[in-house]
Each structure stands twice: as structure tokens, then as C-alpha cells.
Amino acid sequence: MRDALAEAAWKALDKLQIELPSWGFANTGTRFGKFIQPGAATNIAEKFSDAAQVQAFTGTCPTLALHVQWDLPRGLKDVGEVEKLSKQHGIRAGSINPNIFQNQEYKYGSLGNPDPAIRRMAIDHILDCVAIADALKSRDVSPWFADGSNYPGTQNIRRRIGFFEEGLKEIHDALRPGQRLLVEYKPFEPAFYHTDIADWGMAYLLAKQSGPQALVLVDTGHHYQAQNIEQIVAWLLHHDMIGGFHFNDRRYADDDLTLGSIDPYQVFRIFHEIRMCEWENGVTADIAYMVDQSHNLKGKVEAMIQTVLTAQELYARAALVDHGRLAMLQQECALVDAEETLRGAFWEDVRPIVKQWRIAKGLPGDPMKAFRESGYAERIAGERREKNLGATASYA
Ligand code: RM4
Ligand code: MN
Ligand code: MN
């Protein structure tokens, strides 16, 4: 029995890959100010270097998500530089994230802006991102729209839906074969009255009408407190409409805390829905697992390693659920036994199994300890200190 469990967990770990966000290595903060860390990455080369550390110690993160304005400020012209860094560090470029929220022009929206010239500017930027993704052989173009309004009556909500439909359709039709457009939603912030793509239903409808290469992206922090996220995931799985995740945790709103730091059971339940669906269908769901976190206070590389280890532990636990038995118990409405079958897997301590898996793969059994002993954190703090102390208020 123990061996069977370990085998299921190993197979799951072999499959799990997690994409890191380039912006997770840079200085971040809150709307009240930014906290500077001496070792934070100050440019794209340093972001690649930091991501390569996470990959070296965990073996699970071969790709780095890029945010175009922060990482490729010259757009397509910066592709060569990214390719060079990618080769040098053995990390592939991951999803390409347009930035349609930072420029002054986007004060009243991007794709939803009542001004056609600004809508054009936003669409053109995303079309550039499609070209960048193509040049870098990245599959996913992953926009998040900050669009919305702050006061009732100030914008025409339905008209803006039409603008989004139009814009997303044009973008979808420019996708190259195999590329995907991942539509992310978020209930509020920066807009505090209405957000144009506020929930999974809106994202689903917009993705659906754009075309078959558009799917929904679930950022775990982008939900109201009481929402049942795994149920949303189940619906999207049922309709083949889930393209990816942005993993993080939160206690209040979009806090961008470390995955599983507040509610590890929720992450487990999400993984369980996916794995149960895979078991029923006999195919692996094509989902991009990505991290979207902002560690204002923790050491960036350390926090990212902690995230990956947490994801592995929770994913391995979800792999321990006995799906055949659970399906039978559900059919019989044997409630307590069904619940305990799920909960039992969650309470298994998989850390020894994950450790053995790492050692078998030639990775350090304790990646955090190995990273700390490597001296990398001290080295970058020394090398980057001066640049960071002079840093200004941008993520790049
Ligand atoms: C947003 C959203 C996006 C991310 C930005 C930085 O809240 O989660 O995915 O690109 O933050
Ligand atoms: Mn996100
Ligand atoms: Mn967010």
C-alpha cells in the first residue's frame, strides 16, 4: 500500500511543471510604497539568473513568464536578448504578459476605453505580444485587464462589453496556430466599482466568443472570500475552458502571498478536482501552472523555492486520493467515507516521498537548505545592493 502511494506521488511529481513570474524576483511593494531588497533583480538578466536558481534546486521550473513592458521594453527588438539569456541560463521564455494597465493612456481603460484610439493602442500592444510570443516560441499570451470604473453611472458597462468582444476577437484571430490567449479575471482593484472582466463567467464568455484558442486563466487570489474556487475549476474543466493558473494565496483580497501559506487545503482541493477529472477522462489536462506572487518582505528566490516545494507537496497529496474508491463512495452517497478518502490524502505527510523523488532525480533532498548553503543570496545582495538602493518605483 505504501509503495503504491509513493508510486502515485512520484508519477505526479514527474508531470508537474511550474512557471515562475519574472516580476516575482524584482522589488515590489504596496500602494503605500515599495520595499527595496538589496538582492532583488534589477533587470531581465538578473531575473533569468534567479529563476535558474529555483530551477537548479527544484528541477520543476523550466520556464519564466515575461511581462512585456518590464522585461522587453523595446518589444520585438528585445527578443534577441531574451533568447540569449534563455540559452545562457537554460530557462525557456514562458507566457507573454502584455501590459495594458501602466501607461497614463489607460486611466479609463484599455480594451474597454471609450476612446477608440486608446483601444487601438491596447490591441496593437497585445498584437505585438503575440508576435513576441511567436518569436520566442512561447505558447501563451496572457493579458490581465485592469479596466473598470470607480463610480456608478460613469461608464456604459454594456458598451464596454462590446469593445472587449471586438478587441479580443481581433487579437484571437491574429494568434498563430498552437498559441493560446488566456483571459484572466479579477473582481476589483484597481477599479473599485465595476471591473470589465470581473469573474470566471465574464472571462468564459469573452474567451468563448473570441474563438477556440482563447481560454480562461484562474488567478487564485482573484476571488471573493466565500467563493468556491475548486468548483469554478470543475466547471472550466467540464467545458475544456481552463488554460492556466496564477498561483498565490491571500487572506483578504489579491494579497499575492505564498501559495498555501494561508489555506493549503484549498490548493489541495483545486489539485484534486484536476486529478479526478484526469482520472475519469484518462488524459492529462492541458493546464499551465504559473506562479503570480509578490514577495515584498521575504527573500525573493527563497520564497519562490518555498512556493515550488509547497506546490509539489500539495500536488503529491492530491495524487494519493484513491479515485476508484472515491467514485464508488460518491455513487453510494457514503458521505463520511467519501469525505475521509479525500481528507485522508490531505493529511498524509508526503515530505519523505518528495524528498526521495528529488534525490532519485539528482536534485538536493532539501532544496531550501542547499540554496542557502550555495551563498547565492549573499552574492546577489552584494552585487546588486547599490543598484537597488537607487531604485525607483517600477517593477522592472
Ligand atoms: C495583477 C494580475 C496579473 C499580473 C499583475 C502584475 O493583479 O494578477 O496577472 O500580471 O497583477
Ligand atoms: Mn495574475
Ligand atoms: Mn493579481
Short mmCIF file of C-alpha atoms and ligand atoms in Angstrom, two decimals:
data_model
loop_
_atom_site.label_atom_id
_atom_site.label_comp_id
_atom_site.label_asym_id
_atom_site.label_seq_id
_atom_site.Cartn_x
_atom_site.Cartn_y
_atom_site.Cartn_z
CA MET A 1 0.00 0.00 0.00
CA ARG A 2 2.71 2.50 0.99
CA ASP A 3 4.62 1.65 -2.18
CA ALA A 4 1.53 2.19 -4.30
CA LEU A 5 1.04 5.58 -2.70
CA ALA A 6 4.63 6.54 -3.25
CA GLU A 7 4.42 5.47 -6.87
CA ALA A 8 1.32 7.59 -7.48
CA ALA A 9 3.05 10.59 -5.91
CA TRP A 10 6.24 10.05 -7.96
CA LYS A 11 4.32 9.86 -11.21
CA ALA A 12 2.51 13.07 -10.33
CA LEU A 13 5.74 14.85 -9.44
CA ASP A 14 7.28 13.78 -12.74
CA LYS A 15 4.49 15.59 -14.54
CA LEU A 16 4.26 18.78 -12.53
CA GLN A 17 5.94 21.84 -14.01
CA ILE A 18 5.51 25.31 -12.63
CA GLU A 19 6.24 28.57 -14.41
CA LEU A 20 7.89 31.37 -12.45
CA PRO A 21 6.98 35.06 -12.86
CA SER A 22 9.87 37.35 -13.78
CA TRP A 23 8.27 40.11 -11.71
CA GLY A 24 8.43 37.91 -8.62
CA PHE A 25 12.19 38.49 -8.43
CA ALA A 26 12.02 42.28 -8.66
CA ASN A 27 11.31 44.82 -5.93
CA THR A 28 7.61 45.09 -5.20
CA GLY A 29 5.51 46.74 -2.58
CA THR A 30 2.08 48.05 -1.83
CA ARG A 31 0.26 51.17 -2.96
CA PHE A 32 1.81 52.83 0.08
CA GLY A 33 5.36 52.26 -1.04
CA LYS A 34 7.88 49.83 -2.33
CA PHE A 35 10.22 47.81 -0.15
CA ILE A 36 13.68 47.53 -1.57
CA GLN A 37 15.73 44.36 -1.12
CA PRO A 38 19.45 44.51 -1.80
CA GLY A 39 19.30 41.21 -3.75
CA ALA A 40 16.19 41.92 -5.84
CA ALA A 41 16.60 41.54 -9.59
CA THR A 42 17.03 44.88 -11.32
CA ASN A 43 16.90 43.71 -14.92
CA ILE A 44 15.89 40.82 -17.14
CA ALA A 45 19.33 39.18 -16.95
CA GLU A 46 19.11 39.03 -13.17
CA LYS A 47 15.56 37.69 -13.33
CA PHE A 48 16.73 34.84 -15.58
CA SER A 49 19.64 34.18 -13.26
CA ASP A 50 17.34 34.00 -10.19
CA ALA A 51 14.83 31.78 -11.97
CA ALA A 52 17.68 29.46 -12.95
CA GLN A 53 18.49 29.08 -9.25
CA VAL A 54 14.96 27.96 -8.46
CA GLN A 55 15.16 25.51 -11.34
CA ALA A 56 18.61 24.24 -10.29
CA PHE A 57 17.41 23.38 -6.78
CA THR A 58 13.88 22.13 -7.59
CA GLY A 59 14.08 20.82 -11.17
CA THR A 60 10.44 21.84 -11.66
CA CYS A 61 10.51 25.32 -13.19
CA PRO A 62 11.92 25.32 -16.73
CA THR A 63 10.08 28.47 -17.90
CA LEU A 64 9.89 32.12 -16.93
CA ALA A 65 6.80 34.27 -17.55
CA LEU A 66 7.70 37.65 -19.01
CA HIS A 67 5.89 40.95 -18.59
CA VAL A 68 6.45 42.83 -21.80
CA GLN A 69 6.88 46.42 -20.66
CA TRP A 70 9.03 45.42 -17.71
CA ASP A 71 11.13 42.76 -19.42
CA LEU A 72 11.05 43.64 -23.11
CA PRO A 73 10.63 47.44 -23.01
CA ARG A 74 11.60 47.68 -26.68
CA GLY A 75 9.16 44.91 -27.64
CA LEU A 76 10.23 42.68 -30.51
CA LYS A 77 13.66 44.34 -30.56
CA ASP A 78 14.42 42.75 -27.18
CA VAL A 79 13.67 39.20 -28.32
CA GLY A 80 17.31 38.53 -29.22
CA GLU A 81 18.47 39.48 -25.74
CA VAL A 82 15.83 37.23 -24.14
CA GLU A 83 16.86 34.34 -26.39
CA LYS A 84 20.47 34.82 -25.37
CA LEU A 85 19.62 34.81 -21.66
CA SER A 86 17.34 31.85 -22.12
CA LYS A 87 20.16 29.84 -23.64
CA GLN A 88 22.70 31.01 -21.10
CA HIS A 89 20.53 30.03 -18.11
CA GLY A 90 18.73 27.01 -19.52
CA ILE A 91 15.33 28.60 -18.84
CA ARG A 92 12.79 28.98 -21.63
CA ALA A 93 10.63 32.07 -22.07
CA GLY A 94 7.17 31.26 -20.75
CA SER A 95 3.87 33.06 -21.09
CA ILE A 96 3.99 36.56 -22.53
CA ASN A 97 2.11 39.07 -20.39
CA PRO A 98 1.02 42.29 -22.08
CA ASN A 99 0.93 45.44 -20.01
CA ILE A 100 -2.28 47.33 -20.68
CA PHE A 101 -2.58 48.98 -17.29
CA GLN A 102 0.51 51.06 -16.59
CA ASN A 103 0.51 53.80 -19.21
CA GLN A 104 -1.29 57.08 -18.48
CA GLU A 105 -3.45 56.46 -21.54
CA TYR A 106 -5.11 53.54 -19.73
CA LYS A 107 -6.54 55.65 -16.93
CA TYR A 108 -10.08 54.97 -18.19
CA GLY A 109 -9.35 51.54 -19.58
CA SER A 110 -7.54 49.73 -22.38
CA LEU A 111 -9.73 47.46 -24.50
CA GLY A 112 -12.79 48.92 -22.76
CA ASN A 113 -11.78 52.57 -23.12
CA PRO A 114 -14.44 54.76 -24.73
CA ASP A 115 -11.70 56.37 -26.85
CA PRO A 116 -11.13 54.27 -30.00
CA ALA A 117 -7.53 55.49 -30.30
CA ILE A 118 -6.67 54.06 -26.89
CA ARG A 119 -8.45 50.81 -27.64
CA ARG A 120 -6.34 50.64 -30.80
CA MET A 121 -3.17 51.28 -28.80
CA ALA A 122 -4.03 48.45 -26.39
CA ILE A 123 -4.92 46.00 -29.15
CA ASP A 124 -1.73 46.86 -31.03
CA HIS A 125 0.31 46.24 -27.89
CA ILE A 126 -1.26 42.81 -27.44
CA LEU A 127 -0.72 42.04 -31.13
CA ASP A 128 2.96 42.87 -30.58
CA CYS A 129 2.89 40.41 -27.68
CA VAL A 130 1.50 37.74 -30.00
CA ALA A 131 4.45 38.38 -32.32
CA ILE A 132 6.89 38.32 -29.40
CA ALA A 133 5.41 35.03 -28.17
CA ASP A 134 5.77 33.63 -31.67
CA ALA A 135 9.39 34.72 -31.94
CA LEU A 136 10.21 33.25 -28.53
CA LYS A 137 8.21 30.07 -29.22
CA SER A 138 6.03 30.77 -26.19
CA ARG A 139 2.61 29.25 -26.38
CA ASP A 140 0.56 31.53 -24.16
CA VAL A 141 -0.29 35.20 -24.40
CA SER A 142 -1.75 36.09 -21.06
CA PRO A 143 -3.39 39.51 -20.65
CA TRP A 144 -4.86 40.82 -17.43
CA PHE A 145 -7.13 43.84 -17.87
CA ALA A 146 -7.29 46.41 -15.11
CA ASP A 147 -10.24 48.01 -16.93
CA GLY A 148 -13.23 49.20 -14.97
CA SER A 149 -14.73 52.24 -13.31
CA ASN A 150 -14.90 53.70 -9.84
CA TYR A 151 -18.38 55.20 -9.66
CA PRO A 152 -21.86 54.14 -10.74
CA GLY A 153 -23.08 55.80 -13.89
CA THR A 154 -19.64 56.91 -15.07
CA GLN A 155 -19.21 54.25 -17.76
CA ASN A 156 -21.52 52.25 -20.01
CA ILE A 157 -20.93 48.70 -18.85
CA ARG A 158 -22.65 47.03 -21.80
CA ARG A 159 -20.94 49.16 -24.40
CA ARG A 160 -17.61 48.21 -22.89
CA ILE A 161 -18.53 44.52 -23.17
CA GLY A 162 -18.89 45.12 -26.90
CA PHE A 163 -15.47 46.79 -27.03
CA PHE A 164 -13.92 43.80 -25.29
CA GLU A 165 -15.64 41.37 -27.63
CA GLU A 166 -14.34 43.26 -30.64
CA GLY A 167 -10.80 43.65 -29.34
CA LEU A 168 -10.37 40.11 -28.11
CA LYS A 169 -11.72 38.71 -31.37
CA GLU A 170 -9.17 40.69 -33.36
CA ILE A 171 -6.40 39.50 -31.05
CA HIS A 172 -7.58 35.90 -31.18
CA ASP A 173 -7.63 35.94 -34.95
CA ALA A 174 -4.01 37.08 -35.01
CA LEU A 175 -2.87 34.12 -32.90
CA ARG A 176 -0.54 31.70 -34.63
CA PRO A 177 -1.53 28.03 -34.76
CA GLY A 178 -0.94 26.42 -31.38
CA GLN A 179 -0.83 29.71 -29.50
CA ARG A 180 -3.35 30.38 -26.75
CA LEU A 181 -4.92 33.54 -25.39
CA LEU A 182 -5.50 33.21 -21.64
CA VAL A 183 -8.16 35.59 -20.33
CA GLU A 184 -7.64 36.44 -16.65
CA TYR A 185 -10.34 37.88 -14.39
CA LYS A 186 -10.26 39.80 -11.15
CA PRO A 187 -13.21 41.15 -9.15
CA PHE A 188 -11.82 44.56 -8.18
CA GLU A 189 -8.65 46.66 -7.87
CA PRO A 190 -7.60 48.96 -9.35
CA ALA A 191 -11.25 49.63 -10.29
CA PHE A 192 -13.48 49.82 -7.25
CA TYR A 193 -16.99 49.94 -8.69
CA HIS A 194 -17.06 47.73 -11.78
CA THR A 195 -14.32 45.70 -13.41
CA ASP A 196 -14.88 44.76 -17.04
CA ILE A 197 -13.72 41.15 -16.62
CA ALA A 198 -14.64 40.58 -13.01
CA ASP A 199 -15.24 36.86 -12.77
CA TRP A 200 -14.89 33.50 -14.48
CA GLY A 201 -18.26 33.78 -16.20
CA MET A 202 -17.29 37.01 -17.92
CA ALA A 203 -13.87 35.61 -18.82
CA TYR A 204 -15.50 32.41 -20.12
CA LEU A 205 -17.98 34.24 -22.34
CA LEU A 206 -15.33 36.57 -23.75
CA ALA A 207 -12.92 33.71 -24.37
CA LYS A 208 -15.62 31.61 -25.99
CA GLN A 209 -16.74 34.32 -28.40
CA SER A 210 -13.13 35.14 -29.32
CA GLY A 211 -12.51 31.66 -30.68
CA PRO A 212 -11.17 28.20 -29.89
CA GLN A 213 -7.65 29.32 -28.94
CA ALA A 214 -8.90 31.51 -26.10
CA LEU A 215 -9.22 30.00 -22.62
CA VAL A 216 -9.70 31.19 -19.06
CA LEU A 217 -6.90 31.83 -16.57
CA VAL A 218 -7.67 31.37 -12.88
CA ASP A 219 -5.61 33.51 -10.52
CA THR A 220 -6.37 32.05 -7.10
CA GLY A 221 -6.20 35.48 -5.44
CA HIS A 222 -8.80 36.96 -7.78
CA HIS A 223 -11.95 35.79 -5.99
CA TYR A 224 -14.21 36.98 -3.25
CA GLN A 225 -13.68 35.39 0.14
CA ALA A 226 -16.56 32.95 0.11
CA GLN A 227 -16.14 31.72 -3.45
CA ASN A 228 -15.63 28.04 -4.06
CA ILE A 229 -12.62 28.17 -6.37
CA GLU A 230 -12.41 24.43 -6.96
CA GLN A 231 -15.99 24.46 -8.19
CA ILE A 232 -15.07 27.14 -10.72
CA VAL A 233 -12.15 24.95 -11.76
CA ALA A 234 -14.51 21.96 -12.10
CA TRP A 235 -16.82 23.94 -14.37
CA LEU A 236 -13.98 25.14 -16.55
CA LEU A 237 -12.60 21.60 -16.76
CA HIS A 238 -16.01 20.29 -17.72
CA HIS A 239 -16.17 22.79 -20.59
CA ASP A 240 -12.49 22.38 -21.62
CA MET A 241 -12.02 26.06 -20.94
CA ILE A 242 -9.25 26.21 -18.37
CA GLY A 243 -5.92 27.32 -19.79
CA GLY A 244 -3.86 28.08 -16.73
CA PHE A 245 -3.42 29.20 -13.18
CA HIS A 246 -1.73 32.04 -11.42
CA PHE A 247 -0.96 30.57 -8.04
CA ASN A 248 -0.76 32.64 -4.88
CA ASP A 249 -2.58 32.84 -1.59
CA ARG A 250 -4.42 35.56 0.23
CA ARG A 251 -6.15 36.28 3.49
CA TYR A 252 -8.16 39.31 2.36
CA ALA A 253 -8.04 40.19 -1.33
CA ASP A 254 -5.40 39.93 -4.07
CA ASP A 255 -2.63 39.70 -1.48
CA ASP A 256 -0.18 37.76 -3.70
CA LEU A 257 1.10 35.75 -0.71
CA THR A 258 2.99 32.48 -0.98
CA LEU A 259 0.93 29.57 -2.30
CA GLY A 260 -0.68 27.57 0.51
CA SER A 261 0.57 29.91 3.23
CA ILE A 262 -2.97 30.71 4.40
CA ASP A 263 -5.12 27.84 3.12
CA PRO A 264 -3.21 24.79 1.89
CA TYR A 265 -6.41 22.71 1.86
CA GLN A 266 -7.83 24.94 -0.85
CA VAL A 267 -4.83 24.33 -3.11
CA PHE A 268 -5.19 20.62 -2.44
CA ARG A 269 -8.89 20.73 -3.35
CA ILE A 270 -8.09 22.51 -6.62
CA PHE A 271 -5.44 19.92 -7.48
CA HIS A 272 -7.87 17.18 -6.54
CA GLU A 273 -10.55 18.44 -8.96
CA ILE A 274 -7.99 18.44 -11.75
CA ARG A 275 -6.62 14.99 -10.96
CA MET A 276 -10.06 13.44 -10.52
CA CYS A 277 -11.04 14.82 -13.92
CA GLU A 278 -7.83 13.45 -15.44
CA TRP A 279 -8.52 10.05 -13.91
CA GLU A 280 -12.06 9.99 -15.28
CA ASN A 281 -11.01 11.08 -18.78
CA GLY A 282 -7.73 9.18 -18.92
CA VAL A 283 -5.94 12.27 -20.23
CA THR A 284 -3.78 14.91 -18.59
CA ALA A 285 -5.48 18.31 -18.55
CA ASP A 286 -3.50 20.82 -20.61
CA ILE A 287 -3.11 23.46 -17.92
CA ALA A 288 -0.25 25.93 -17.49
CA TYR A 289 0.60 26.12 -13.80
CA MET A 290 2.12 29.51 -13.13
CA VAL A 291 3.01 31.47 -10.04
CA ASP A 292 1.91 35.09 -9.64
CA GLN A 293 3.23 36.27 -6.30
CA SER A 294 4.80 39.38 -4.94
CA HIS A 295 7.09 38.82 -2.00
CA ASN A 296 7.51 42.24 -0.52
CA LEU A 297 9.17 41.05 2.65
CA LYS A 298 10.57 37.55 2.07
CA GLY A 299 13.78 36.92 0.15
CA LYS A 300 12.64 36.52 -3.44
CA VAL A 301 14.47 33.37 -4.53
CA GLU A 302 13.89 31.70 -1.19
CA ALA A 303 10.17 32.49 -1.31
CA MET A 304 9.97 31.10 -4.82
CA ILE A 305 11.66 27.87 -3.75
CA GLN A 306 9.24 27.65 -0.82
CA THR A 307 6.34 28.09 -3.27
CA VAL A 308 7.53 25.29 -5.52
CA LEU A 309 8.07 22.91 -2.60
CA THR A 310 4.58 23.69 -1.31
CA ALA A 311 3.04 23.09 -4.73
CA GLN A 312 4.85 19.77 -5.02
CA GLU A 313 3.75 18.63 -1.57
CA LEU A 314 0.12 19.54 -2.18
CA TYR A 315 0.12 18.06 -5.67
CA ALA A 316 1.65 14.83 -4.39
CA ARG A 317 -1.03 14.65 -1.69
CA ALA A 318 -3.75 15.10 -4.31
CA ALA A 319 -2.16 12.20 -6.19
CA LEU A 320 -2.76 9.95 -3.17
CA VAL A 321 -6.54 10.16 -3.43
CA ASP A 322 -7.94 6.76 -4.35
CA HIS A 323 -10.13 7.86 -7.26
CA GLY A 324 -11.78 4.48 -7.85
CA ARG A 325 -12.82 4.20 -4.25
CA LEU A 326 -13.92 7.82 -4.09
CA ALA A 327 -16.09 7.45 -7.21
CA MET A 328 -17.76 4.40 -5.69
CA LEU A 329 -18.39 6.14 -2.37
CA GLN A 330 -19.79 9.19 -4.13
CA GLN A 331 -22.14 6.98 -6.11
CA GLU A 332 -23.34 5.34 -2.90
CA CYS A 333 -23.59 8.73 -1.16
CA ALA A 334 -21.41 7.33 1.60
CA LEU A 335 -20.68 10.82 2.78
CA VAL A 336 -18.35 10.34 5.69
CA ASP A 337 -16.28 7.69 3.95
CA ALA A 338 -16.05 9.76 0.77
CA GLU A 339 -15.00 12.83 2.72
CA GLU A 340 -12.45 10.84 4.70
CA THR A 341 -11.00 9.39 1.49
CA LEU A 342 -10.27 12.93 0.37
CA ARG A 343 -9.19 14.27 3.74
CA GLY A 344 -7.04 11.21 4.43
CA ALA A 345 -4.87 12.03 1.41
CA PHE A 346 -4.54 15.62 2.55
CA TRP A 347 -3.27 14.56 5.95
CA GLU A 348 -0.59 12.19 4.60
CA ASP A 349 2.88 13.55 5.23
CA VAL A 350 4.35 13.28 1.74
CA ARG A 351 7.57 15.12 2.53
CA PRO A 352 9.67 11.95 2.81
CA ILE A 353 8.29 10.76 -0.55
CA VAL A 354 9.01 14.07 -2.23
CA LYS A 355 12.50 14.03 -0.77
CA GLN A 356 13.20 10.56 -2.16
CA TRP A 357 11.88 11.65 -5.54
CA ARG A 358 14.27 14.61 -5.53
CA ILE A 359 17.26 12.51 -4.63
CA ALA A 360 16.39 9.99 -7.34
CA LYS A 361 16.33 12.86 -9.86
CA GLY A 362 19.77 14.05 -8.79
CA LEU A 363 18.31 17.07 -7.01
CA PRO A 364 19.07 18.12 -3.43
CA GLY A 365 16.73 16.37 -0.97
CA ASP A 366 16.32 19.68 0.85
CA PRO A 367 16.35 22.41 -1.83
CA MET A 368 15.98 25.28 0.64
CA LYS A 369 18.97 24.18 2.68
CA ALA A 370 21.03 23.61 -0.46
CA PHE A 371 20.12 27.04 -1.79
CA ARG A 372 21.08 28.69 1.49
CA GLU A 373 24.39 26.86 1.56
CA SER A 374 25.15 27.92 -2.01
CA GLY A 375 25.75 31.52 -0.93
CA TYR A 376 23.81 32.84 -3.95
CA ALA A 377 21.54 35.10 -1.87
CA GLU A 378 24.53 36.80 -0.21
CA ARG A 379 26.33 37.12 -3.50
CA ILE A 380 23.47 38.88 -5.32
CA ALA A 381 22.79 41.09 -2.31
CA GLY A 382 26.39 42.27 -2.53
CA GLU A 383 26.40 42.66 -6.30
CA ARG A 384 23.04 44.39 -6.62
CA ARG A 385 22.93 46.44 -3.42
CA GLU A 386 23.95 49.71 -4.93
CA LYS A 387 21.62 49.46 -7.90
CA ASN A 388 18.71 48.56 -5.62
CA LEU A 389 19.28 51.35 -3.18
CA GLY A 390 18.95 53.82 -6.03
CA ALA A 391 15.82 52.07 -7.33
CA THR A 392 12.67 53.93 -8.27
CA ALA A 393 9.05 52.87 -8.24
CA SER A 394 8.81 50.37 -11.06
CA TYR A 395 8.71 46.58 -11.15
CA ALA A 396 11.36 46.32 -13.83
C1 RM4 B 1 -2.49 41.53 -11.45
C2 RM4 B 1 -2.74 40.21 -12.15
C3 RM4 B 1 -1.78 39.94 -13.28
C4 RM4 B 1 -0.37 40.37 -13.00
C5 RM4 B 1 -0.33 41.74 -12.39
C6 RM4 B 1 1.09 42.15 -12.04
O1 RM4 B 1 -3.18 41.60 -10.23
O2 RM4 B 1 -2.68 39.16 -11.23
O3 RM4 B 1 -1.78 38.59 -13.63
O4 RM4 B 1 0.27 40.39 -14.24
O5 RM4 B 1 -1.13 41.77 -11.23
MN MN B 2 -2.41 37.12 -12.04
MN MN B 3 -3.30 39.66 -9.12
#
